[in-house]
Short mmCIF file of C-alpha atoms in Angstrom, two decimals:
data_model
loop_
_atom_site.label_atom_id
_atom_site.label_comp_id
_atom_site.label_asym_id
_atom_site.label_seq_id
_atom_site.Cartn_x
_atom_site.Cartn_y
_atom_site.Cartn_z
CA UNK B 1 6.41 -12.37 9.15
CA UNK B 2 4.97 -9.35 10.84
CA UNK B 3 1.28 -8.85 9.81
CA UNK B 4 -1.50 -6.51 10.23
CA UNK B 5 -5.18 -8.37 9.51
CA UNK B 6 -7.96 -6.06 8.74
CA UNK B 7 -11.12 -8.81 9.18
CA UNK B 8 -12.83 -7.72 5.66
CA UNK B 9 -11.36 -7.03 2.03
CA UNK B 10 -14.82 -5.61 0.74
CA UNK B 11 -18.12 -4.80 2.86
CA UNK B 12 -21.26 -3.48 1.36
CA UNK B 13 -23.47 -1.70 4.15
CA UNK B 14 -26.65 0.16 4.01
CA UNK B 15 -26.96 3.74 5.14
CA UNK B 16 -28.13 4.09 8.88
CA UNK B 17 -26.06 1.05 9.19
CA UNK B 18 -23.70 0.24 12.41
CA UNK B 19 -20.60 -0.68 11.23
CA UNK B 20 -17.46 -2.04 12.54
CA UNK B 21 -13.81 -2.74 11.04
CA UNK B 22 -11.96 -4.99 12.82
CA UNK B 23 -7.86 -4.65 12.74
CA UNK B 24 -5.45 -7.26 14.45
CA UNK B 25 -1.45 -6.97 14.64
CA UNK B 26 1.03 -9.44 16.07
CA UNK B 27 3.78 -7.07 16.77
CA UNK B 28 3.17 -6.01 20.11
CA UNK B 29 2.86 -2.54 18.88
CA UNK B 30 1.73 -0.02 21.10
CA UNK B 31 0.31 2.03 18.27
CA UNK B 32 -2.74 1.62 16.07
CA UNK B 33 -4.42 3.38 14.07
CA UNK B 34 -6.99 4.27 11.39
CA UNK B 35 -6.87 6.27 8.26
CA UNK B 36 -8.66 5.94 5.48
CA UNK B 37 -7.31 6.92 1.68
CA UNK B 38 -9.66 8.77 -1.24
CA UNK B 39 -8.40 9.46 -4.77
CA UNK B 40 -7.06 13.01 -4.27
CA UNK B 41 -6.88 13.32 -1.13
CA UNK B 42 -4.19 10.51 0.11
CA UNK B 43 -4.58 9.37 3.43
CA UNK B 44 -6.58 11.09 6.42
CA UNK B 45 -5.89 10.34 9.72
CA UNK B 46 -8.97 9.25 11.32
CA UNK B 47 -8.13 8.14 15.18
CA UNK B 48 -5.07 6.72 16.82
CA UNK B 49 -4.41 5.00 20.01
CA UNK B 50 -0.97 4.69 21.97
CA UNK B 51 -1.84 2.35 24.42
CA UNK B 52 -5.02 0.00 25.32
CA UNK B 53 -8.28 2.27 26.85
CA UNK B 54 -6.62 5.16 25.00
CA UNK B 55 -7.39 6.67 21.55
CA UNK B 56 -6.82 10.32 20.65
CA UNK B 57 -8.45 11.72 17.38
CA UNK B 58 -7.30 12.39 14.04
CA UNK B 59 -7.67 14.68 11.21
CA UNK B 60 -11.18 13.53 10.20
CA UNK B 61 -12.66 11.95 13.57
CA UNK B 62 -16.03 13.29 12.63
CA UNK B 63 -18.98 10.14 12.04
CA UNK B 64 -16.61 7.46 13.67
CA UNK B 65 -15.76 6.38 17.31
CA UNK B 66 -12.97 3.77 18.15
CA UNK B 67 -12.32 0.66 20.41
CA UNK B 68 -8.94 -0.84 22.42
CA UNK B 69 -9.59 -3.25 25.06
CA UNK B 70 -6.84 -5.37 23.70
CA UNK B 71 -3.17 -4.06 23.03
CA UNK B 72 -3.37 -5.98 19.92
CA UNK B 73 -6.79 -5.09 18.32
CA UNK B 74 -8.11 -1.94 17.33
CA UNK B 75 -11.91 -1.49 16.16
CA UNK B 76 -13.31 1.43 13.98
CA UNK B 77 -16.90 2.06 14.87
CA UNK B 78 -19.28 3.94 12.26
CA UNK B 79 -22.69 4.82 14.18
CA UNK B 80 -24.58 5.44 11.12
CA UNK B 81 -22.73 5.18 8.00
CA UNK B 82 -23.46 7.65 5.65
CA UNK B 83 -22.58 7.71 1.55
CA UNK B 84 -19.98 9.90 2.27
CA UNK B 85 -18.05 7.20 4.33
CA UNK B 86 -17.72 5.06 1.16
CA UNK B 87 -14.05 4.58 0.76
CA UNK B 88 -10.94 2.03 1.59
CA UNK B 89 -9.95 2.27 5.05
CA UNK B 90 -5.80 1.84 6.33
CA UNK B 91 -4.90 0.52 9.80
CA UNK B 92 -1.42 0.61 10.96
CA UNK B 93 0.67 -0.42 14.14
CA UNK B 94 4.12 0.95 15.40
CA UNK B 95 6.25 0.63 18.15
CA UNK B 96 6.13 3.46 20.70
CA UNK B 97 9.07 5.57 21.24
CA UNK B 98 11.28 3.92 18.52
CA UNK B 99 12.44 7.25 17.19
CA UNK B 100 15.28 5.17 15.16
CA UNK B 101 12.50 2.35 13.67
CA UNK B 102 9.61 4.63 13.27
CA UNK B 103 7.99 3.22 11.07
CA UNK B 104 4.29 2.34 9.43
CA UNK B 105 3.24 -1.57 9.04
CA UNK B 106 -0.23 -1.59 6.76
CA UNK B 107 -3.01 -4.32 6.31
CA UNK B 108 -4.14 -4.46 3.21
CA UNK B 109 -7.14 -2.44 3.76
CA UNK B 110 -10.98 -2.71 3.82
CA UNK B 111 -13.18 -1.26 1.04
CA UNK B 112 -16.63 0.10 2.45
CA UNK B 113 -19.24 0.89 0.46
CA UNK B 114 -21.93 1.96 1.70
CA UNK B 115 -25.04 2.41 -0.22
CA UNK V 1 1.83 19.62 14.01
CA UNK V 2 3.82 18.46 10.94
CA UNK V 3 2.26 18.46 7.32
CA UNK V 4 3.85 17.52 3.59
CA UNK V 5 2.93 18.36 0.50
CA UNK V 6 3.50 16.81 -2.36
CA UNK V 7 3.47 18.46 -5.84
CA UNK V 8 1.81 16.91 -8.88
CA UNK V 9 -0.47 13.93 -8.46
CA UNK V 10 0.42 12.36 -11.33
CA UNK V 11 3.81 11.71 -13.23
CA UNK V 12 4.85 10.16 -16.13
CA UNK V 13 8.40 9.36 -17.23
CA UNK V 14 9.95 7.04 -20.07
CA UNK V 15 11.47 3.84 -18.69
CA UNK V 16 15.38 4.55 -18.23
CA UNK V 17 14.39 8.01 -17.49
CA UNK V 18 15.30 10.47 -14.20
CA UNK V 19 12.04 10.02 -11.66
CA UNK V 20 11.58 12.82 -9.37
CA UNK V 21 8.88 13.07 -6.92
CA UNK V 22 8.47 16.31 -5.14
CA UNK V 23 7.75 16.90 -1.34
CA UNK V 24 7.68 19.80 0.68
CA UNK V 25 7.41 19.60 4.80
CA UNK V 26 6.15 22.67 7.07
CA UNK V 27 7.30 22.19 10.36
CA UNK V 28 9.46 23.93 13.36
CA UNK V 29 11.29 21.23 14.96
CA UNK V 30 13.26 18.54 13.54
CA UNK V 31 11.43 16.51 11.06
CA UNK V 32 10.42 12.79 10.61
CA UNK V 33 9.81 12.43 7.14
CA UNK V 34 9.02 8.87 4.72
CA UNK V 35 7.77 8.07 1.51
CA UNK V 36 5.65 4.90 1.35
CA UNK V 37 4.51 2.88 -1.89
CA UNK V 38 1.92 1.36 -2.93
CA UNK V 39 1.61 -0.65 -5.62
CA UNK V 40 -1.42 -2.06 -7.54
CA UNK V 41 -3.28 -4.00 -5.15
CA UNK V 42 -0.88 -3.76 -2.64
CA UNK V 43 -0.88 -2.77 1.02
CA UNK V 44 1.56 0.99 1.36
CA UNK V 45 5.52 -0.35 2.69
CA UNK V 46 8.10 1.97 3.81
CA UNK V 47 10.08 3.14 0.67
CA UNK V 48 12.78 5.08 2.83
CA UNK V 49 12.85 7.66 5.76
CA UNK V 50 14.78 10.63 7.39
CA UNK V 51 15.85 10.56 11.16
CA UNK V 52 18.44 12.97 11.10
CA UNK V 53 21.87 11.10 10.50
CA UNK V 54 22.12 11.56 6.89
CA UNK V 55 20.92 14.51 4.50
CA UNK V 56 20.61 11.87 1.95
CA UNK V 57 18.81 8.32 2.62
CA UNK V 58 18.69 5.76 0.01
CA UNK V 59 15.57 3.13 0.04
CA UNK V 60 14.67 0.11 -1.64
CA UNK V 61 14.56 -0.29 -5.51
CA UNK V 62 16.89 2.24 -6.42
CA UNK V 63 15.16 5.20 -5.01
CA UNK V 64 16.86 7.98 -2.84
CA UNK V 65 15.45 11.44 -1.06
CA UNK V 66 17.39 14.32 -0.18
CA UNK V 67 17.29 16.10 2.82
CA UNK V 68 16.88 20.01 2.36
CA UNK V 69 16.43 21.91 5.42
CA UNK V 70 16.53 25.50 3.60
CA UNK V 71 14.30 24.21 1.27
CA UNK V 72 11.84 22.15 3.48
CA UNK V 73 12.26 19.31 0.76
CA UNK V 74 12.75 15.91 0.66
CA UNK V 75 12.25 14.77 -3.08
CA UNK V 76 12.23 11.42 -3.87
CA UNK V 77 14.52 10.30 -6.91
CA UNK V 78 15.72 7.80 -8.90
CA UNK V 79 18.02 7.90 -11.72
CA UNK V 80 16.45 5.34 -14.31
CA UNK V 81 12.86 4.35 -14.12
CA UNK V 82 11.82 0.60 -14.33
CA UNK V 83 8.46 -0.68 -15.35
CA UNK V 84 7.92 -2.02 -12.04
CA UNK V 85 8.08 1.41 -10.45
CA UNK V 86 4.85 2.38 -11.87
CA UNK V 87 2.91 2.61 -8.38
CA UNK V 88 1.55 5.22 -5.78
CA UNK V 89 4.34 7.10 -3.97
CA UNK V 90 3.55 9.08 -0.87
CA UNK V 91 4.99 11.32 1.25
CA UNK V 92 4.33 10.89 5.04
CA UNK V 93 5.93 13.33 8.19
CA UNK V 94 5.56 13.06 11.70
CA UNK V 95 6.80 11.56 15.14
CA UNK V 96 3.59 8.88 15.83
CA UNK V 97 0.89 10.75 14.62
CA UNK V 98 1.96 10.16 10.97
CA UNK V 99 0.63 12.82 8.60
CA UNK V 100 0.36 11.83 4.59
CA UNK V 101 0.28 13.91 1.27
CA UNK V 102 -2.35 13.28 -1.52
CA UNK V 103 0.18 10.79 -3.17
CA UNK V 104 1.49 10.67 -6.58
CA UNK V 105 0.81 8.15 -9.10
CA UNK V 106 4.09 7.34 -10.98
CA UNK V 107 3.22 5.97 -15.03
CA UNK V 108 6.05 4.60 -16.09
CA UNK V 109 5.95 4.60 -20.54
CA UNK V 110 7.66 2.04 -22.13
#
């Protein structure tokens, strides 16, 4: 079964805090990424990466940096989380240049609080 | 770059009863459009998605989305609604960088 592990269900961090989210597929994927989803607002893109040492940013890249050194593992970084960063953050894998399988696999998501 | 809007955040319908989900697309070039569910404590799966061979593309669980290029739609439907439907439906467009709307929470009343 394909799977996408995000290291932490809930995490509780202070503000000034550095903190990191840890995401793992098994699929080989070439792309990650990172979005994270507010009542009302759906899901924001935050950063994406096609390929390992690469990352291009999202919607809503602002407060938050991002790691590849692995093809399968994909890190968001927040330098100093702030209340406004409380929410429940998405990462998701594809395959690269599968126009006929594009298509979205989910962990089950991390919700940060930060207080 | 390719964004979706979906109309009404929340819907209710009586079980047995027509769902429709509404989702409009802005974009100039060919689109890539999904909807994804989530359901309560769930992780979002792929509900069904548009790549151009068929106006109409049928999903899992019943559900179906039409295709309307002079529109810019692609409303999600289903002709009777099940409990189990009750859940988050979203509309996503996009080649790789995947774009979402706010979602739509479906109540489903018994």
């Amino acid at each position: 079964d394909v799977k996408v592990t995000q290291s932490s269900r809930y995490l509780v961090k202070r503000t000034g805090e550095k903190v990191f989210l840890e995401c793992v597929q098994d699929m080989d994927h070439e792309n990650m990424f990172w979005y994270r989803q507010d009542p009302g607002l759906g899901l924001r893109l935050i950063y994406f990466s096609y390929d390992v040492k690469m990352k291009e940013k999202g919607d809503i890249p602002e407060g938050y940096s991002v790691s590849r050194e692995k093809k399968e593992r994909f890190s968001l970084i927040l330098e100093s989380a702030s209340t406004n960063q409380t929410s429940m953050y998405l990462c998701a894998s594809s395959l690269y240049g599968d126009r006929d399988n594009e298509k979205l696999f989910f962990g089950s998501g991390t919700q940060l609080s930060v207080l | 770059a390719q964004s979706v809007t979906q109309l009404g955040s929340h819907v209710s319908v009586s079980e047995g009863a027509l769902v429709l989900l509404r989702c409009n697309y802005s974009s100039s070039v060919p689109p890539y459009l999904f909807w994804y569910v989530q359901y309560p404590n769930q992780g979002l799966q792929l509900l069904l998605k548009y790549t151009s061979a068929a106006t109409l593309v049928k999903g899992i669980n019943g559900f179906e989305a039409e295709f309307k290029k002079s529109e810019t739609s692609f409303h999600l439907t289903k002709p009777s609604a099940h409990m189990s439907d009750a859940a988050e439906y979203f509309c996503a467009g996009g080649y790789q960088k995947v774009t979402f709307g706010i979602g739509t929470k479906l109540q489903v009343i018994p």
